[in-house]
mmCIF file of C-alpha atoms in Angstrom:
data_model
loop_
_atom_site.group_PDB
_atom_site.id
_atom_site.type_symbol
_atom_site.label_atom_id
_atom_site.label_comp_id
_atom_site.label_asym_id
_atom_site.label_seq_id
_atom_site.Cartn_x
_atom_site.Cartn_y
_atom_site.Cartn_z
ATOM 1 C CA MET A 25 18.694 -30.241 15.962
ATOM 2 C CA LEU A 26 18.087 -26.914 17.389
ATOM 3 C CA PHE A 27 21.412 -26.308 19.597
ATOM 4 C CA ASP A 28 23.397 -27.824 17.426
ATOM 5 C CA ASP A 29 25.271 -24.906 15.537
ATOM 6 C CA SER A 30 27.366 -27.777 13.436
ATOM 7 C CA GLY A 31 26.850 -28.663 9.787
ATOM 8 C CA ASP A 32 26.250 -26.903 6.094
ATOM 9 C CA ALA A 33 23.842 -23.937 4.940
ATOM 10 C CA GLY A 34 21.732 -26.889 4.302
ATOM 11 C CA ALA A 35 22.023 -28.352 7.721
ATOM 12 C CA GLN A 36 21.875 -24.949 8.819
ATOM 13 C CA MET A 37 18.916 -23.553 7.165
ATOM 14 C CA ARG A 38 16.317 -27.191 8.749
ATOM 15 C CA ARG A 39 17.502 -25.719 11.910
ATOM 16 C CA LEU A 40 16.052 -22.477 11.511
ATOM 17 C CA LYS A 41 12.694 -24.087 9.783
ATOM 18 C CA ALA A 42 12.412 -26.361 13.147
ATOM 19 C CA ILE A 43 13.635 -23.367 15.338
ATOM 20 C CA MET A 44 10.104 -20.926 13.863
ATOM 21 C CA ALA A 45 7.880 -23.728 13.649
ATOM 22 C CA CYS A 46 8.250 -23.919 17.521
ATOM 23 C CA LEU A 47 8.477 -20.606 17.965
ATOM 24 C CA ARG A 48 4.772 -20.991 16.404
ATOM 25 C CA ASP A 49 3.546 -23.990 18.074
ATOM 26 C CA PRO A 50 0.208 -23.605 19.682
ATOM 27 C CA GLN A 51 1.324 -25.548 22.337
ATOM 28 C CA SER A 52 4.137 -23.900 23.228
ATOM 29 C CA GLY A 53 5.221 -21.244 21.108
ATOM 30 C CA CYS A 54 5.890 -18.507 22.185
ATOM 31 C CA PRO A 55 2.847 -15.960 22.795
ATOM 32 C CA TRP A 56 4.403 -13.106 20.602
ATOM 33 C CA ASP A 57 5.142 -14.854 17.635
ATOM 34 C CA LEU A 58 1.904 -16.504 17.412
ATOM 35 C CA GLU A 59 0.102 -13.343 17.487
ATOM 36 C CA GLN A 60 1.358 -12.688 14.833
ATOM 37 C CA ASP A 61 0.466 -12.609 10.351
ATOM 38 C CA PHE A 62 1.809 -12.150 7.386
ATOM 39 C CA ALA A 63 0.713 -7.731 7.174
ATOM 40 C CA SER A 64 1.925 -7.724 11.012
ATOM 41 C CA ILE A 65 5.617 -8.712 9.742
ATOM 42 C CA VAL A 66 6.084 -6.827 6.472
ATOM 43 C CA PRO A 67 7.501 -3.989 7.894
ATOM 44 C CA TYR A 68 9.789 -5.872 10.067
ATOM 45 C CA THR A 69 11.585 -7.571 6.504
ATOM 46 C CA ILE A 70 11.645 -4.320 5.176
ATOM 47 C CA GLU A 71 13.355 -2.722 8.365
ATOM 48 C CA GLU A 72 15.778 -6.087 8.013
ATOM 49 C CA ALA A 73 16.803 -5.046 4.052
ATOM 50 C CA HIS A 74 16.932 -1.880 4.717
ATOM 51 C CA GLU A 75 19.262 -2.790 7.909
ATOM 52 C CA VAL A 76 20.787 -5.245 4.938
ATOM 53 C CA ALA A 77 21.072 -2.160 2.964
ATOM 54 C CA ASP A 78 22.619 -0.253 5.378
ATOM 55 C CA ALA A 79 25.571 -2.324 6.812
ATOM 56 C CA ILE A 80 26.435 -2.463 2.698
ATOM 57 C CA GLU A 81 26.490 1.947 2.008
ATOM 58 C CA ARG A 82 28.939 1.862 5.302
ATOM 59 C CA GLY A 83 30.706 -1.431 4.729
ATOM 60 C CA ALA A 84 29.951 -3.176 8.390
ATOM 61 C CA TRP A 85 31.231 -6.792 6.690
ATOM 62 C CA ASP A 86 31.137 -7.233 10.571
ATOM 63 C CA GLU A 87 27.574 -6.336 10.726
ATOM 64 C CA LEU A 88 26.281 -8.221 7.546
ATOM 65 C CA GLU A 89 26.064 -11.573 8.489
ATOM 66 C CA GLY A 90 24.339 -10.992 11.127
ATOM 67 C CA GLU A 91 22.073 -8.828 8.907
ATOM 68 C CA LEU A 92 21.802 -11.559 6.594
ATOM 69 C CA GLY A 93 20.998 -14.289 8.887
ATOM 70 C CA ASP A 94 17.778 -11.788 9.801
ATOM 71 C CA LEU A 95 16.394 -11.029 5.959
ATOM 72 C CA ALA A 96 16.855 -15.134 6.347
ATOM 73 C CA LEU A 97 14.870 -15.452 8.986
ATOM 74 C CA GLN A 98 12.473 -12.368 7.664
ATOM 75 C CA VAL A 99 11.809 -15.503 4.662
ATOM 76 C CA VAL A 100 11.101 -18.170 6.302
ATOM 77 C CA TYR A 101 8.901 -16.686 8.934
ATOM 78 C CA HIS A 102 6.217 -15.914 6.019
ATOM 79 C CA ALA A 103 6.980 -19.551 5.049
ATOM 80 C CA GLN A 104 5.529 -20.472 8.130
ATOM 81 C CA MET A 105 2.959 -18.767 8.129
ATOM 82 C CA ALA A 106 1.699 -19.789 4.432
ATOM 83 C CA ASP A 107 2.523 -23.431 6.143
ATOM 84 C CA GLU A 108 0.342 -23.440 8.462
ATOM 85 C CA ALA A 109 -2.220 -21.756 5.910
ATOM 86 C CA GLY A 110 -1.970 -24.555 3.411
ATOM 87 C CA HIS A 111 -0.507 -22.109 0.871
ATOM 88 C CA PHE A 112 2.836 -22.910 0.385
ATOM 89 C CA ASP A 113 6.133 -24.086 2.660
ATOM 90 C CA LEU A 114 10.042 -23.204 2.458
ATOM 91 C CA THR A 115 10.705 -26.052 0.035
ATOM 92 C CA GLY A 116 8.085 -24.239 -2.182
ATOM 93 C CA VAL A 117 9.672 -20.802 -1.760
ATOM 94 C CA LEU A 118 12.965 -22.067 -2.263
ATOM 95 C CA ARG A 119 12.687 -24.817 -5.631
ATOM 96 C CA ALA A 120 10.803 -21.669 -7.357
ATOM 97 C CA ILE A 121 13.625 -19.154 -6.794
ATOM 98 C CA CYS A 122 15.704 -22.337 -7.853
ATOM 99 C CA ALA A 123 14.031 -22.403 -10.811
ATOM 100 C CA LYS A 124 13.610 -19.123 -12.137
ATOM 101 C CA MET A 125 16.732 -18.205 -11.649
ATOM 102 C CA ILE A 126 17.634 -20.991 -14.583
ATOM 103 C CA ALA A 127 14.580 -20.040 -16.027
ATOM 104 C CA ARG A 128 16.292 -15.937 -16.225
ATOM 105 C CA HIS A 129 20.234 -17.420 -17.232
ATOM 106 C CA PRO A 130 19.832 -19.575 -20.145
ATOM 107 C CA HIS A 131 23.136 -18.239 -21.297
ATOM 108 C CA VAL A 132 24.804 -19.754 -18.016
ATOM 109 C CA PHE A 133 22.518 -22.670 -17.681
ATOM 110 C CA GLY A 134 21.136 -22.921 -21.274
ATOM 111 C CA ASN A 135 22.243 -23.135 -25.338
ATOM 112 C CA GLU A 136 22.717 -19.803 -25.283
ATOM 113 C CA THR A 137 26.031 -17.683 -25.770
ATOM 114 C CA ARG A 138 27.163 -15.874 -22.441
ATOM 115 C CA ASP A 139 29.203 -13.863 -25.415
ATOM 116 C CA LYS A 140 27.201 -10.396 -24.916
ATOM 117 C CA SER A 141 27.137 -7.478 -23.274
ATOM 118 C CA ALA A 142 25.847 -6.286 -19.825
ATOM 119 C CA ALA A 143 22.695 -3.824 -21.784
ATOM 120 C CA GLN A 144 22.103 -6.878 -24.075
ATOM 121 C CA GLN A 145 21.963 -8.933 -21.159
ATOM 122 C CA THR A 146 20.482 -6.781 -19.386
ATOM 123 C CA GLU A 147 17.790 -7.056 -22.283
ATOM 124 C CA ASP A 148 17.091 -10.616 -22.583
ATOM 125 C CA TRP A 149 16.563 -10.749 -18.866
ATOM 126 C CA GLU A 150 13.687 -7.747 -18.998
ATOM 127 C CA LYS A 151 12.439 -10.412 -22.104
ATOM 128 C CA ILE A 152 12.142 -13.165 -20.000
ATOM 129 C CA LYS A 153 10.182 -11.339 -17.362
ATOM 130 C CA ALA A 154 7.741 -9.926 -19.457
ATOM 131 C CA ALA A 155 6.739 -13.758 -20.555
ATOM 132 C CA GLU A 156 5.857 -14.250 -16.973
ATOM 133 C CA ARG A 157 4.292 -11.475 -16.387
ATOM 134 C CA ALA A 158 2.034 -12.823 -19.423
ATOM 135 C CA GLY A 159 1.726 -16.243 -17.786
ATOM 136 C CA ARG A 160 0.392 -14.714 -14.776
ATOM 137 C CA ALA A 161 -1.764 -12.409 -17.471
ATOM 138 C CA GLU A 162 -0.569 -8.843 -16.377
ATOM 139 C CA LYS A 163 -1.893 -7.617 -19.436
ATOM 140 C CA GLY A 164 -0.185 -3.550 -18.460
ATOM 141 C CA VAL A 165 2.864 -2.547 -18.602
ATOM 142 C CA LEU A 166 2.753 -1.368 -15.133
ATOM 143 C CA ASP A 167 0.861 -4.455 -13.724
ATOM 144 C CA GLY A 168 3.130 -6.537 -11.384
ATOM 145 C CA VAL A 169 5.766 -3.295 -9.667
ATOM 146 C CA ALA A 170 5.037 -4.111 -6.517
ATOM 147 C CA LEU A 171 2.489 -1.721 -4.560
ATOM 148 C CA GLY A 172 4.741 -1.909 -0.987
ATOM 149 C CA LEU A 173 8.828 -0.484 -2.130
ATOM 150 C CA PRO A 174 9.985 2.366 -1.218
ATOM 151 C CA ALA A 175 8.067 4.850 -3.326
ATOM 152 C CA LEU A 176 10.949 6.611 -5.056
ATOM 153 C CA THR A 177 11.936 2.635 -6.590
ATOM 154 C CA ARG A 178 8.366 1.962 -7.406
ATOM 155 C CA ALA A 179 8.558 4.993 -9.623
ATOM 156 C CA LEU A 180 12.277 4.488 -10.734
ATOM 157 C CA LYS A 181 10.461 1.101 -11.793
ATOM 158 C CA LEU A 182 7.143 3.055 -13.499
ATOM 159 C CA GLN A 183 8.609 5.070 -15.563
ATOM 160 C CA LYS A 184 11.677 1.886 -16.695
ATOM 161 C CA ARG A 185 8.512 -0.074 -17.629
ATOM 162 C CA ALA A 186 6.981 3.139 -19.422
ATOM 163 C CA ALA A 187 10.274 3.666 -21.097
ATOM 164 C CA ARG A 188 10.394 0.138 -22.701
ATOM 165 C CA VAL A 189 7.262 1.063 -24.936
ATOM 166 C CA GLY A 190 8.409 4.629 -26.211
ATOM 167 C CA PHE A 191 7.340 6.510 -23.213
ATOM 168 C CA ASP A 192 9.560 8.912 -21.835
ATOM 169 C CA TRP A 193 11.886 11.930 -22.876
ATOM 170 C CA PRO A 194 14.395 12.332 -24.754
ATOM 171 C CA THR A 195 16.886 13.863 -23.348
ATOM 172 C CA THR A 196 17.811 14.839 -19.400
ATOM 173 C CA LYS A 197 16.782 19.071 -21.394
ATOM 174 C CA GLU A 198 13.262 18.105 -20.854
ATOM 175 C CA VAL A 199 13.322 16.503 -17.450
ATOM 176 C CA ILE A 200 14.857 19.254 -16.215
ATOM 177 C CA ALA A 201 12.382 21.745 -18.265
ATOM 178 C CA LYS A 202 9.099 19.550 -16.185
ATOM 179 C CA ILE A 203 10.536 20.149 -12.608
ATOM 180 C CA ALA A 204 11.218 23.758 -13.674
ATOM 181 C CA GLU A 205 7.539 23.720 -14.197
ATOM 182 C CA GLU A 206 6.641 21.105 -11.518
ATOM 183 C CA ALA A 207 7.856 23.296 -8.798
ATOM 184 C CA ARG A 208 6.185 26.712 -10.466
ATOM 185 C CA GLU A 209 3.028 24.795 -9.448
ATOM 186 C CA LEU A 210 4.013 24.139 -5.912
ATOM 187 C CA GLU A 211 4.653 27.796 -5.549
ATOM 188 C CA GLU A 212 1.199 28.455 -6.888
ATOM 189 C CA ALA A 213 -0.450 25.723 -5.231
ATOM 190 C CA ARG A 214 1.548 26.715 -1.991
ATOM 191 C CA GLU A 215 -0.144 30.336 -1.991
ATOM 192 C CA VAL A 216 -3.608 29.508 -3.153
ATOM 193 C CA LEU A 217 -4.651 26.029 -2.548
ATOM 194 C CA GLY A 218 -5.684 23.431 0.246
ATOM 195 C CA PRO A 219 -3.139 20.459 2.217
ATOM 196 C CA ASP A 220 -4.344 17.903 -0.186
ATOM 197 C CA GLU A 221 -3.027 19.998 -3.535
ATOM 198 C CA ILE A 222 0.191 20.789 -2.451
ATOM 199 C CA ALA A 223 0.690 17.464 -1.812
ATOM 200 C CA GLU A 224 -0.528 16.280 -4.979
ATOM 201 C CA GLU A 225 2.331 18.874 -6.388
ATOM 202 C CA TYR A 226 5.353 18.061 -4.304
ATOM 203 C CA GLY A 227 4.894 15.192 -4.751
ATOM 204 C CA ASP A 228 5.184 15.381 -8.483
ATOM 205 C CA LEU A 229 8.131 17.290 -8.270
ATOM 206 C CA LEU A 230 9.088 14.082 -6.494
ATOM 207 C CA PHE A 231 8.101 12.237 -9.288
ATOM 208 C CA VAL A 232 10.185 14.079 -12.272
ATOM 209 C CA MET A 233 12.461 14.199 -9.798
ATOM 210 C CA VAL A 234 13.450 10.527 -9.835
ATOM 211 C CA ASN A 235 12.875 10.690 -13.361
ATOM 212 C CA LEU A 236 16.179 13.154 -13.568
ATOM 213 C CA GLY A 237 18.151 10.617 -11.948
ATOM 214 C CA ARG A 238 16.684 7.708 -14.003
ATOM 215 C CA HIS A 239 17.992 9.870 -17.310
ATOM 216 C CA LEU A 240 21.352 10.677 -15.490
ATOM 217 C CA GLY A 241 22.039 6.748 -14.640
ATOM 218 C CA LEU A 242 21.113 7.301 -11.148
ATOM 219 C CA ASP A 243 19.170 5.493 -8.501
ATOM 220 C CA PRO A 244 18.180 8.289 -6.761
ATOM 221 C CA GLU A 245 17.196 5.321 -2.972
ATOM 222 C CA ALA A 246 20.898 4.687 -2.989
ATOM 223 C CA ALA A 247 21.311 8.515 -4.463
ATOM 224 C CA LEU A 248 19.606 10.379 -1.276
ATOM 225 C CA ARG A 249 20.473 7.352 1.333
ATOM 226 C CA ALA A 250 23.942 8.627 0.427
ATOM 227 C CA ALA A 251 22.734 12.095 1.096
ATOM 228 C CA ASN A 252 21.169 11.582 4.538
ATOM 229 C CA GLY A 253 24.252 10.003 4.728
ATOM 230 C CA LYS A 254 25.996 13.156 4.183
ATOM 231 C CA PHE A 255 23.480 15.353 6.249
ATOM 232 C CA ALA A 256 24.345 13.286 9.180
ATOM 233 C CA ARG A 257 27.696 13.619 9.392
ATOM 234 C CA ARG A 258 28.218 17.069 8.788
ATOM 235 C CA PHE A 259 25.721 17.792 12.031
ATOM 236 C CA GLY A 260 27.304 15.129 13.885
ATOM 237 C CA HIS A 261 30.005 18.113 13.038
ATOM 238 C CA ILE A 262 28.223 21.287 14.269
ATOM 239 C CA GLU A 263 26.962 18.666 17.881
ATOM 240 C CA ARG A 264 30.453 18.252 18.529
ATOM 241 C CA GLU A 265 31.925 21.252 17.532
ATOM 242 C CA LEU A 266 28.730 23.038 19.768
ATOM 243 C CA ALA A 267 29.630 21.001 22.822
ATOM 244 C CA LYS A 268 32.898 22.114 22.378
ATOM 245 C CA ARG A 269 31.327 25.479 23.394
ATOM 246 C CA GLY A 270 29.379 24.777 26.393
ATOM 247 C CA LYS A 271 25.944 25.067 23.578
ATOM 248 C CA THR A 272 23.753 21.969 22.379
ATOM 249 C CA PRO A 273 21.879 23.192 18.918
ATOM 250 C CA ALA A 274 18.654 24.185 20.790
ATOM 251 C CA GLU A 275 21.204 26.231 22.771
ATOM 252 C CA SER A 276 22.062 27.465 19.598
ATOM 253 C CA ASP A 277 21.342 29.483 16.366
ATOM 254 C CA LEU A 278 20.852 28.921 12.666
ATOM 255 C CA ALA A 279 23.485 31.415 12.335
ATOM 256 C CA GLU A 280 26.135 29.827 14.169
ATOM 257 C CA MET A 281 25.053 26.627 13.023
ATOM 258 C CA ASP A 282 25.298 27.142 8.796
ATOM 259 C CA ALA A 283 28.907 28.310 10.175
ATOM 260 C CA LEU A 284 29.822 25.064 11.352
ATOM 261 C CA TRP A 285 27.392 23.559 8.991
ATOM 262 C CA ASP A 286 30.489 25.445 6.047
ATOM 263 C CA ALA A 287 33.326 24.318 8.385
ATOM 264 C CA ALA A 288 32.493 20.697 8.034
ATOM 265 C CA LYS A 289 32.393 20.697 3.946
ATOM 266 C CA ALA A 290 35.050 22.796 3.747
ATOM 267 C CA ALA A 291 36.653 20.391 6.218
ATOM 268 C CA GLY A 292 35.314 17.438 2.866
ATOM 269 C CA ILE A 293 32.116 15.644 5.739
ATOM 270 C CA LYS A 294 31.090 13.924 3.505
#
């Protein structure tokens, strides 16, 4: 089984499960894999998810297959460790997600009509999730928003939860006013307060910036990821132009690099 790359998705999933069991075998497994636990593997799980997002963002379809495989490995890895500890196994993981998808799509797998708008389906989805949280004894509005999410994503989810019960500004005008207020408070903190207070005010400003994105219908994580990419491409232009002059950025100065940045913008580098 381990070396047979034929068969359908189910066969390959069983093969991956068997490979992971071999890697974790106490007698003959890989020493590195045997040393790992849930906490030590989490950073890799997060990294692999981001690499999937990166491949999609770049339209690197030739890379996406491999990146999705790397992410699938993380699921199998965690399930193997859970099985060893007697918590659950991969079959349980797959059974649970199948049951969840069926339960959350009554308009496909049940008797409800499919004649709904995307907004109505989203509202129904949230109602089903709320019922699931109630079943887990999660009483607070914000209960269940994962602590391990990227900070921008978690801020967005917290704000959406609060907005559903009416804790929200009515328009972007109030959000922009709050941004100005938080910016003033950050400037005041920078002048008279210590690093902890400055960090707190900076966090407040970031949190409200996420709120503005939400009001504009934007995903802050995606928007910042796009801005990161644009910055990297334009800075790459600076490096290439400096190289033509026999320089590195360290051998240049701000005025020269700023002019090259403006040239990159004028050239339509985004």
